[in-house]
CSV table of C-alpha atoms and ligand atoms in Angstrom, one decimal:
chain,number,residue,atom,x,y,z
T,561,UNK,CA,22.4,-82.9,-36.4
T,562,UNK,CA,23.0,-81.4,-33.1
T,563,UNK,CA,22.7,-83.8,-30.1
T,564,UNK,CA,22.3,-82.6,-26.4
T,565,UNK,CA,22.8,-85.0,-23.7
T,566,UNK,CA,20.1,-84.5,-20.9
T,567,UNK,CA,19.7,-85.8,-17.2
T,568,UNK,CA,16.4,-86.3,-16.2
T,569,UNK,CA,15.6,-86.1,-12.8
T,570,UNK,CA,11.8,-86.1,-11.8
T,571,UNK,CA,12.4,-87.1,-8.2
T,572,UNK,CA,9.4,-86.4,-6.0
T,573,UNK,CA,5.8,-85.8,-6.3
T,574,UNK,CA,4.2,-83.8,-9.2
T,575,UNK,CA,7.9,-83.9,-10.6
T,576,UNK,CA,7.4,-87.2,-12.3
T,577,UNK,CA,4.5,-85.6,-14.0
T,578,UNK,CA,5.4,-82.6,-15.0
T,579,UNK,CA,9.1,-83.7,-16.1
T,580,UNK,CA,7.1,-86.6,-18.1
T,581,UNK,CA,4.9,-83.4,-20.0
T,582,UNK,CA,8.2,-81.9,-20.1
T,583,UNK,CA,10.2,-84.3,-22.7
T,584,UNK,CA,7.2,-85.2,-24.6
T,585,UNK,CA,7.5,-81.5,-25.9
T,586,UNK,CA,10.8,-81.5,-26.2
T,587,UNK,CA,10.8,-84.5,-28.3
T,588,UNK,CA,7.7,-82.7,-30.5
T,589,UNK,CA,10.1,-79.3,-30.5
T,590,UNK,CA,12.9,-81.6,-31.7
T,591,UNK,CA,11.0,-83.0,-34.6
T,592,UNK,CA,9.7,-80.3,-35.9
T,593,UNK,CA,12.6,-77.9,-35.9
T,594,UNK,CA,14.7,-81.3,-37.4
T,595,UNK,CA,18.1,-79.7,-36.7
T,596,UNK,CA,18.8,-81.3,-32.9
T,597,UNK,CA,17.8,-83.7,-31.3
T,598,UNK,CA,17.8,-85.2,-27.3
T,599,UNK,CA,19.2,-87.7,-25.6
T,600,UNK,CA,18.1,-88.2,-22.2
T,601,UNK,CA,19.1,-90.1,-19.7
T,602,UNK,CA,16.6,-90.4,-16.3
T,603,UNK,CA,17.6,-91.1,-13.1
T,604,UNK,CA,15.0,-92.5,-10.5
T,605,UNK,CA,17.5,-90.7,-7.3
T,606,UNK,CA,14.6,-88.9,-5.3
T,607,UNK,CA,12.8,-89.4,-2.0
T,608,UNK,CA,11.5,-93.3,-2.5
T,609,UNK,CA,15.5,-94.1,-3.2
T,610,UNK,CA,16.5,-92.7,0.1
T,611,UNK,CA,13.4,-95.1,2.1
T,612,UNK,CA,15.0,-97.8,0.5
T,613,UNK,CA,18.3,-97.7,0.2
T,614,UNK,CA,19.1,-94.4,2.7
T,615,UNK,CA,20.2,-91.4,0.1
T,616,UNK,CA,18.4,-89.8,-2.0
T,617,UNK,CA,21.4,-90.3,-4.9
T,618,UNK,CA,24.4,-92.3,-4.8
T,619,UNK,CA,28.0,-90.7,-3.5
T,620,UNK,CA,29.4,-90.0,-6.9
T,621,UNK,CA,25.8,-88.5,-8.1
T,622,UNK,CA,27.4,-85.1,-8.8
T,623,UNK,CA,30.0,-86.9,-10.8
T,624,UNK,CA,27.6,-88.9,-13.1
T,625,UNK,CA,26.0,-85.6,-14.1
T,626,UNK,CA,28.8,-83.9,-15.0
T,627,UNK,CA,28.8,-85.6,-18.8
T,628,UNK,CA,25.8,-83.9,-19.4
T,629,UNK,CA,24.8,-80.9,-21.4
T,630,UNK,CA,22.1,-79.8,-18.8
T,631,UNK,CA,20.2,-81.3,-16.2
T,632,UNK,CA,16.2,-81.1,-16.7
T,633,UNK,CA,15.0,-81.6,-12.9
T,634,UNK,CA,11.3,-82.2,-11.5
T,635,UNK,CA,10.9,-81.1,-8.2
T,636,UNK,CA,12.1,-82.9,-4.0
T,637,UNK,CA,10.6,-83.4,-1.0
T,638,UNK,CA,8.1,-85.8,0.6
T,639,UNK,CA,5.4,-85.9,3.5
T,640,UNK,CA,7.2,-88.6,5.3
T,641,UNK,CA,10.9,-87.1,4.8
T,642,UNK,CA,12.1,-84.2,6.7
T,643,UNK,CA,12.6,-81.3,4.6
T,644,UNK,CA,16.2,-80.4,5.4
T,645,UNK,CA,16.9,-84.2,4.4
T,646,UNK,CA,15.9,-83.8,0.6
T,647,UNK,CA,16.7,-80.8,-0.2
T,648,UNK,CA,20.8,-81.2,1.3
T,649,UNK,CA,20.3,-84.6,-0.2
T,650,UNK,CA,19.6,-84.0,-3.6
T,651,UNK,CA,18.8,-80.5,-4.8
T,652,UNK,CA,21.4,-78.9,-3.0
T,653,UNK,CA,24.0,-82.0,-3.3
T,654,UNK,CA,24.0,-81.3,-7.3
T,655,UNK,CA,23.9,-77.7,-7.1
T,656,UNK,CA,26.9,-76.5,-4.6
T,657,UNK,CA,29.0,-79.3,-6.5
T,658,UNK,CA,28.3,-78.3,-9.9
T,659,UNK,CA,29.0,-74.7,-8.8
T,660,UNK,CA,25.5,-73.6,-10.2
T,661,UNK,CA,25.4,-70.3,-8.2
T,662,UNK,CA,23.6,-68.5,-10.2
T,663,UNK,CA,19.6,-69.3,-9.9
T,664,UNK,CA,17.4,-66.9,-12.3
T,665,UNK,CA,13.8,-67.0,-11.6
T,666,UNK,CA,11.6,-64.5,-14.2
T,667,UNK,CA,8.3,-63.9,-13.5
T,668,UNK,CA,5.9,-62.3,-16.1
T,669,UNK,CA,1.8,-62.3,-17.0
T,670,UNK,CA,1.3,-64.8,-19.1
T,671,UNK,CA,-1.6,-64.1,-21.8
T,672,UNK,CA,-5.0,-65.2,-20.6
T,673,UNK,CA,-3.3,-65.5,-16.8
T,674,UNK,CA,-5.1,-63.1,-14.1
T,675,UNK,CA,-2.6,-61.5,-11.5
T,676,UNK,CA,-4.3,-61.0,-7.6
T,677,UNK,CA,-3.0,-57.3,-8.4
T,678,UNK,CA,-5.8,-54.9,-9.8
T,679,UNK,CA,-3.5,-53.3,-11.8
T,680,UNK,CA,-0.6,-55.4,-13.3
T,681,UNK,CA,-0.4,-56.0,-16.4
T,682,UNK,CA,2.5,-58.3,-19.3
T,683,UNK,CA,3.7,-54.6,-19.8
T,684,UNK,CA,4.4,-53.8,-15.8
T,685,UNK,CA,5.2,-56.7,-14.5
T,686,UNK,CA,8.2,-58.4,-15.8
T,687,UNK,CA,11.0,-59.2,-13.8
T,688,UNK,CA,14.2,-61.2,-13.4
T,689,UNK,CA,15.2,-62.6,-9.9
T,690,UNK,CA,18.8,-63.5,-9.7
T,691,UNK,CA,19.3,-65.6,-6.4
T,692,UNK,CA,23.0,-66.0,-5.1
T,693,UNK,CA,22.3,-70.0,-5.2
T,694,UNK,CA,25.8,-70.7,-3.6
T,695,UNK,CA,26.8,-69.2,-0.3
T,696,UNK,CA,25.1,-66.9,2.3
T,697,UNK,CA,22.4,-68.2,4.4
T,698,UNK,CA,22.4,-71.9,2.3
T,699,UNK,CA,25.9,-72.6,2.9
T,700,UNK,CA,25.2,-75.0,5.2
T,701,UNK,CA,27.5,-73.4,8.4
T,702,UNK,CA,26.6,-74.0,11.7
T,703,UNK,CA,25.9,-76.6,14.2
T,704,UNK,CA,23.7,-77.7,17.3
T,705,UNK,CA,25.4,-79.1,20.7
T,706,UNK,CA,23.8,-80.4,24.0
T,707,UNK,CA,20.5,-81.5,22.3
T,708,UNK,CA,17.7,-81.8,24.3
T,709,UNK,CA,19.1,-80.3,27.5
T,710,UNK,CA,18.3,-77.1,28.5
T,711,UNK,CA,21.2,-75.3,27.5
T,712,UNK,CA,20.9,-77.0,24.1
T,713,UNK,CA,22.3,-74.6,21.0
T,714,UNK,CA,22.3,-73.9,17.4
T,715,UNK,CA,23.8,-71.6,14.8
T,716,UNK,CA,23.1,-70.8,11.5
T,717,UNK,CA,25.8,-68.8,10.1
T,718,UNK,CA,25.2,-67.0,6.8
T,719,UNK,CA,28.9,-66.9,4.6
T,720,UNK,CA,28.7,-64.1,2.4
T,721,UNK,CA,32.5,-63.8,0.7
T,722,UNK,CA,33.9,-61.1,-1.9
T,723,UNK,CA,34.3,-63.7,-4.5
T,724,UNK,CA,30.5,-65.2,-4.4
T,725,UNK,CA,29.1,-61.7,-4.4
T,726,UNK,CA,31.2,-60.3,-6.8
T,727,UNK,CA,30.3,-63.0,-9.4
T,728,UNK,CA,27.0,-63.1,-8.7
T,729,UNK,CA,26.8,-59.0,-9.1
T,730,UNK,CA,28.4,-58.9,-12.2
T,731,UNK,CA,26.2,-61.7,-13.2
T,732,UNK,CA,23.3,-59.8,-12.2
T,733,UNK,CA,24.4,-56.5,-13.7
T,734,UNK,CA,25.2,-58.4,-17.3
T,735,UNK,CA,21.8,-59.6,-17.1
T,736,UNK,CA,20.1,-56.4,-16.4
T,737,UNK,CA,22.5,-54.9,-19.4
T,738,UNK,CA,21.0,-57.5,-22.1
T,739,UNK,CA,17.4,-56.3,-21.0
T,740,UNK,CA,15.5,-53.3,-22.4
T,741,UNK,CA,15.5,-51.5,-19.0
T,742,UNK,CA,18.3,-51.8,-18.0
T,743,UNK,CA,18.0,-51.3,-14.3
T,744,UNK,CA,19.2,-53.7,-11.7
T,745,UNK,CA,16.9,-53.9,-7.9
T,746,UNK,CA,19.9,-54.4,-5.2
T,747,UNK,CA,18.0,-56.5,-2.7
T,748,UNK,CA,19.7,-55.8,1.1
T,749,UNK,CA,19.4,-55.7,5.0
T,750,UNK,CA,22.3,-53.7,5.5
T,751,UNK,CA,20.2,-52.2,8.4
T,752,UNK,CA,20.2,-54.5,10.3
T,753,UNK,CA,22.9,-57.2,9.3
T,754,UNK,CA,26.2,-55.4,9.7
T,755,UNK,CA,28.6,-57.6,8.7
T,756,UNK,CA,27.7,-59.8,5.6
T,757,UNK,CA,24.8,-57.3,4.0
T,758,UNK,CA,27.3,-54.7,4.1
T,759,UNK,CA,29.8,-56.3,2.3
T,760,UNK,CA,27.2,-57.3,-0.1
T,761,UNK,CA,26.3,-53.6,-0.5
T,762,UNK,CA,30.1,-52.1,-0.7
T,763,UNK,CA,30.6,-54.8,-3.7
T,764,UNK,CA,27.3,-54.1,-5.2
T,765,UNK,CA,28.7,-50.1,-5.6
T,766,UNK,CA,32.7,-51.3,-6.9
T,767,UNK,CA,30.6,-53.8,-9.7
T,768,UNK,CA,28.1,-51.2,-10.6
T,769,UNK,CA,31.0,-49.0,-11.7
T,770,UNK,CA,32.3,-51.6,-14.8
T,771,UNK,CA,28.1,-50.7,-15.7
T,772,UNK,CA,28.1,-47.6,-16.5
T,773,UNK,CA,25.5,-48.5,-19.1
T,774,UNK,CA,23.2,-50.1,-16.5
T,775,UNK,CA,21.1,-47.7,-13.6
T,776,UNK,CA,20.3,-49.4,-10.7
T,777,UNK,CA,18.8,-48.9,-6.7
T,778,UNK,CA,19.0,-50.7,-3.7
T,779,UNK,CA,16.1,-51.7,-1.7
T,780,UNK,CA,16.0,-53.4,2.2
T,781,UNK,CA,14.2,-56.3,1.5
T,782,UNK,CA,11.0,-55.8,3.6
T,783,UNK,CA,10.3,-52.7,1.8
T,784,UNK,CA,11.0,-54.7,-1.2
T,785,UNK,CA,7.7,-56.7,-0.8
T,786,UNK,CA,5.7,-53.5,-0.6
T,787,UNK,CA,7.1,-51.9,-3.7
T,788,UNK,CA,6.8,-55.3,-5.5
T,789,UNK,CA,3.3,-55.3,-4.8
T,790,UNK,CA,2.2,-51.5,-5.2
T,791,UNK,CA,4.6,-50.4,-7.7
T,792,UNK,CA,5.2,-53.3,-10.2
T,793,UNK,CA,6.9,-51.4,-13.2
T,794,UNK,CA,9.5,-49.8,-11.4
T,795,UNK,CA,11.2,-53.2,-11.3
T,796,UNK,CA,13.1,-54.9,-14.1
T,797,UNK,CA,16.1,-57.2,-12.8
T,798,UNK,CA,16.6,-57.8,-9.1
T,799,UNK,CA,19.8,-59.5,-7.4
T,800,UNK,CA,19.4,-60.7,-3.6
T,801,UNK,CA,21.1,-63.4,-1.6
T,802,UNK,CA,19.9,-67.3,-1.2
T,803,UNK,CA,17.3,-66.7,1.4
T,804,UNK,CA,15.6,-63.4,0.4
T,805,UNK,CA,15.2,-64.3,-3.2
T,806,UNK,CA,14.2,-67.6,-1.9
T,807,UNK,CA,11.3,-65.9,-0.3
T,808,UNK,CA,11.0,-62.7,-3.4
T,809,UNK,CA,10.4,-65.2,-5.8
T,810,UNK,CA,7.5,-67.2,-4.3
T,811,UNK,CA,5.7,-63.9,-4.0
T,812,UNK,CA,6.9,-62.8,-7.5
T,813,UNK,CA,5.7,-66.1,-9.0
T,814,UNK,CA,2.4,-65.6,-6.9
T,815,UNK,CA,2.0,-62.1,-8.3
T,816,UNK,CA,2.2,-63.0,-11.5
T,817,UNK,CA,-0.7,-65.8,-11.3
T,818,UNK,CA,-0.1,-68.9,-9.7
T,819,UNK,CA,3.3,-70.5,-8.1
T,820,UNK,CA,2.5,-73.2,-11.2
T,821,UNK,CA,4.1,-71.7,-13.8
T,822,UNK,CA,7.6,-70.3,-12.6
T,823,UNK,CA,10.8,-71.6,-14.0
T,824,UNK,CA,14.2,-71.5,-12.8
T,825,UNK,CA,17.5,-71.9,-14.2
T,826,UNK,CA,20.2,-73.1,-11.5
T,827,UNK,CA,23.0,-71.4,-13.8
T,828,UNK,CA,27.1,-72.1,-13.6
T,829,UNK,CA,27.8,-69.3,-16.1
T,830,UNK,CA,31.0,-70.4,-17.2
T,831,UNK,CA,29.8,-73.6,-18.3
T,832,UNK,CA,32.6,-75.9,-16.3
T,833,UNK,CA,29.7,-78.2,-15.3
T,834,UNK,CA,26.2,-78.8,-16.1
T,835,UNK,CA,23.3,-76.0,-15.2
T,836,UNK,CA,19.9,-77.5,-13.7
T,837,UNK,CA,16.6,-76.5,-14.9
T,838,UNK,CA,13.6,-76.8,-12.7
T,839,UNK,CA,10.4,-75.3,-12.4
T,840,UNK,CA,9.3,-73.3,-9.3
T,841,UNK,CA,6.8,-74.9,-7.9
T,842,UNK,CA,7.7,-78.2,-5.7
T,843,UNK,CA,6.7,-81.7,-5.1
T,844,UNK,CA,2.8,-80.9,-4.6
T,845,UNK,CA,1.9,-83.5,-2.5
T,846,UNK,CA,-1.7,-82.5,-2.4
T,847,UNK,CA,-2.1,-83.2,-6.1
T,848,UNK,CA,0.5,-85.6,-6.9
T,849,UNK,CA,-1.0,-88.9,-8.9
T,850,UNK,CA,-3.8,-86.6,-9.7
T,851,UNK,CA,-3.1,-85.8,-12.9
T,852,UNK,CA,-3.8,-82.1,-12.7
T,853,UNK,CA,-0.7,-80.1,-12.1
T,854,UNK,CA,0.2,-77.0,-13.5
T,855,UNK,CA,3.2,-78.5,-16.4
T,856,UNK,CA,3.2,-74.6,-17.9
T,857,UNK,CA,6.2,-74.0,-15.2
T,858,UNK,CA,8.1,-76.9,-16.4
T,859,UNK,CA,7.5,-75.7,-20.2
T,860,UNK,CA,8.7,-72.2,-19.8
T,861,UNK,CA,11.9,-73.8,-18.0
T,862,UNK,CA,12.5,-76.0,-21.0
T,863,UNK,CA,12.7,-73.0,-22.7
T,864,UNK,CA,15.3,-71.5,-20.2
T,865,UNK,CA,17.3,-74.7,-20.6
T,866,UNK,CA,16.9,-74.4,-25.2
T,867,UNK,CA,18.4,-71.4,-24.4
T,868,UNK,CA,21.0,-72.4,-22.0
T,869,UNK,CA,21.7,-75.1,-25.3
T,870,UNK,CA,22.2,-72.8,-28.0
T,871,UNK,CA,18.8,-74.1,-29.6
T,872,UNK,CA,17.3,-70.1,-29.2
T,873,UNK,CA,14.9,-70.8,-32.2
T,874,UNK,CA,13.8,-73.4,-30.7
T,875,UNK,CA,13.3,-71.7,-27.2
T,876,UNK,CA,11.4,-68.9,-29.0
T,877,UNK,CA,9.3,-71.4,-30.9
T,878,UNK,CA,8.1,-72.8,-27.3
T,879,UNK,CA,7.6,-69.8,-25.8
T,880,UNK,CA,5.0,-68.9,-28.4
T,881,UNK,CA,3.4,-71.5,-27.7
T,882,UNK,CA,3.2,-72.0,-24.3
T,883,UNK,CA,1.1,-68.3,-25.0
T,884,UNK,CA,-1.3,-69.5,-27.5
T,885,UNK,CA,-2.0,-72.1,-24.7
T,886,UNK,CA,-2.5,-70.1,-21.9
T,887,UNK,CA,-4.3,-67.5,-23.5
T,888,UNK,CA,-6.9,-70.1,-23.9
T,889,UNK,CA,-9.0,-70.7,-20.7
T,890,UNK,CA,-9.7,-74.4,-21.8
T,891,UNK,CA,-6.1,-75.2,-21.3
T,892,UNK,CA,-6.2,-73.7,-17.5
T,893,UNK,CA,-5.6,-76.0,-14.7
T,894,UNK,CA,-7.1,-75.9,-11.5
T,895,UNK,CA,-4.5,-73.6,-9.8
T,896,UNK,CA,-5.2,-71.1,-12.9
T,897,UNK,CA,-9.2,-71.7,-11.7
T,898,UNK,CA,-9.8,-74.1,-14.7
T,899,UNK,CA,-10.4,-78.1,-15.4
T,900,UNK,CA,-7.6,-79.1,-17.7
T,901,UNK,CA,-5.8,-81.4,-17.1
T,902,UNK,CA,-1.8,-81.9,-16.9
T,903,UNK,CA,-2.7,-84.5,-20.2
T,904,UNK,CA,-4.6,-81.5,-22.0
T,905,UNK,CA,-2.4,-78.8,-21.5
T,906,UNK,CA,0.5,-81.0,-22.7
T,907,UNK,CA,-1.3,-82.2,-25.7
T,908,UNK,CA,-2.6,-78.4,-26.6
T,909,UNK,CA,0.7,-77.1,-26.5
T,910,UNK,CA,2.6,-80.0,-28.9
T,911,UNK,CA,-0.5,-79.2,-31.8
T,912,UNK,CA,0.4,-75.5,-31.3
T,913,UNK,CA,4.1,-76.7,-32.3
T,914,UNK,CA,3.3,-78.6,-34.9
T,915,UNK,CA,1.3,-76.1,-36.0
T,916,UNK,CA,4.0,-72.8,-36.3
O,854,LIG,C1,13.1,-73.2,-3.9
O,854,LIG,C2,12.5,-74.0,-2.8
O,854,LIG,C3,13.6,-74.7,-2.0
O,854,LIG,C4,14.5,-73.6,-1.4
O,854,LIG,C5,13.0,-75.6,-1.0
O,854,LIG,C6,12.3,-76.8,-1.7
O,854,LIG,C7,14.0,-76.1,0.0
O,854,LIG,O1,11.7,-73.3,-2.0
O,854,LIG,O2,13.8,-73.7,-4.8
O,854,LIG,O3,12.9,-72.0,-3.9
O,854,LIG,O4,14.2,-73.1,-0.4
O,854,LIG,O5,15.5,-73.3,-2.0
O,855,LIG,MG1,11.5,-71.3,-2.6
């Protein structure tokens, strides 16, 4: 029996109950496949830990999670916290440590999921994000001086260097290889950012020659959001830095239905530490305690993280599933335009797996 050692982290919000969904199917995949099994260890580090005790996780957090085969994470950030806070104090705190600089975010039509465009369609619109989750405009460089006065300053340096773009192109251009199209979006504002983006392009062209194999374009990322909305299927795998895939993927999960059913995989390729799984969506504050989030995003990035595992039968088995259920308008939740229920959804997708 195969045993994988999990962190649990819901942290904030509709984390708790979407990571809570989350493990109940894992458990259910578990038992029926009868080959691995789980064991998980949670962690209550999140926004209510840093109001009491003044950090969202302790020092040595990173550390602690490094004994673990992946790290299955619910979502940060609270009303009464500022932003910049959470995310440097938790998400960002595992990630840069753990070296996960590889964050893959696909986006496709579910069955039975309507997409705001007219046209798009499970055939046109599937795509891979690949955000550089390391370095450039996230690295965290800069500084403010004379605050409050009125020559007061700040900066906000982006770091782009050969050796983060180079790994996350070739990463990016190995992922667009093990795809039927084989064609890799460049995502860029060379125009206009002289320096970093054009390093970023230059390194693009020296990796796209080891890919012979693998065609691929470049696109300024304004334009990008145009051709992403009027020209779906001439996308397959995209590669942009931190911020603009931070920004591509919200529209891309949007396009594909609703920001409630995303995942992402915070990836360190070469498996020296832990990767963190997560779905898109965020803390929800507006719906947290109500028992109505969307958990489909948190069960398609289970899948990513069975993958991740080695447990690929077990991934596949999910991800039929999690189809059966949400080609069923009964099991939509209220961001899909239906009633269910985080409870319903949860319990109509562990009968589907007990079922197959
Ligand atoms: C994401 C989120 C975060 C980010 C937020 C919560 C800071 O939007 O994972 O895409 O910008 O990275
Ligand atoms: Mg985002």
């Amino acid at each position: 029996m195969r045993t994988h050692k999990i962190a649990a982290i819901p942290a904030d919000g509709i984390g708790q109950e979407v990571i809570s969904a989350g493990l109940e199917v894992l458990t259910a995949l578990a038992s029926k496949d009868g080959t691995f099994s789980f064991e998980v260890e949670h962690f209550d580090w999140g926004s209510e830990r840093y109001k009491s005790t003044g950090t969202l996780m302790p020092t040595d957090g990173a550390e602690q999670l490094k004994q673990f085969d992946a790290i299955f994470f619910g979502a940060v950030g609270a009303p009464d916290v500022p932003d910049h806070i959470t995310l440097w104090g938790l998400r960002l705190a595992i990630c840069q440590p753990l070296d996960q600089y590889a964050n893959v975010r696909p986006s496709r039509i579910l069955p039975g999921i309507t997409s705001p465009l007219r046209n798009a369609t499970a055939e046109n619109l599937d795509w891979v994000i690949v955000r550089e989750n390391s370095e450039g405009e996230y690295a965290g460089n800069g500084g403010r001086a004379h605050q409050g006065l009125p020559l007061e300053v700040a900066t906000e340096t982006s770091i782009f260097t050969r050796s983060g773009v180079t790994r996350i192109m070739r990463f990016a251009f190995e992922l667009a290889r093990s795809r039927r199209r084989k064609h890799l979006t460049v995502v860029t504002k060379s125009n206009a950012q002289r320096h970093g983006m054009v390093l970023w392009d230059e390194i693009a062209n020296e990796v796209a020659a080891e890919f012979s194999d693998v065609s691929w374009d470049k696109m300024l990322v304004d334009a990008m959001t145009v051709r992403m909305t009027l020209d779906p299927k001439s996308l397959d795998t995209i590669v942009a830095t931190n911020l603009h895939a931070d920004i591509l993927s919200d529209l891309a999960s949007a396009l594909a239905g609703s920001i409630g059913i995303g995942p992402t995989a915070n990836l360190n390729p070469e498996r020296h530490f832990p990767s963190m799984f997560e779905p898109i969506h965020g803390s929800a504050f507006d719906i947290t305690g109500k028992g109505i989030a969307n958990p489909i995003g948190t069960f398609w990035t289970a899948c990513m993280m069975l993958d991740h595992l080695g447990e690929t039968r077990a991934s596949e088995h999910l991800m039929q599933a999690i189809e059966k259920v949400t080609a069923n308008e009964q099991f939509h939740t209220p961001d899909l335009g239906g009633t269910a229920r985080t409870n319903d959804v949860t319990t109509a997708l562990i009968t589907e797996i007990r079922k197959t």
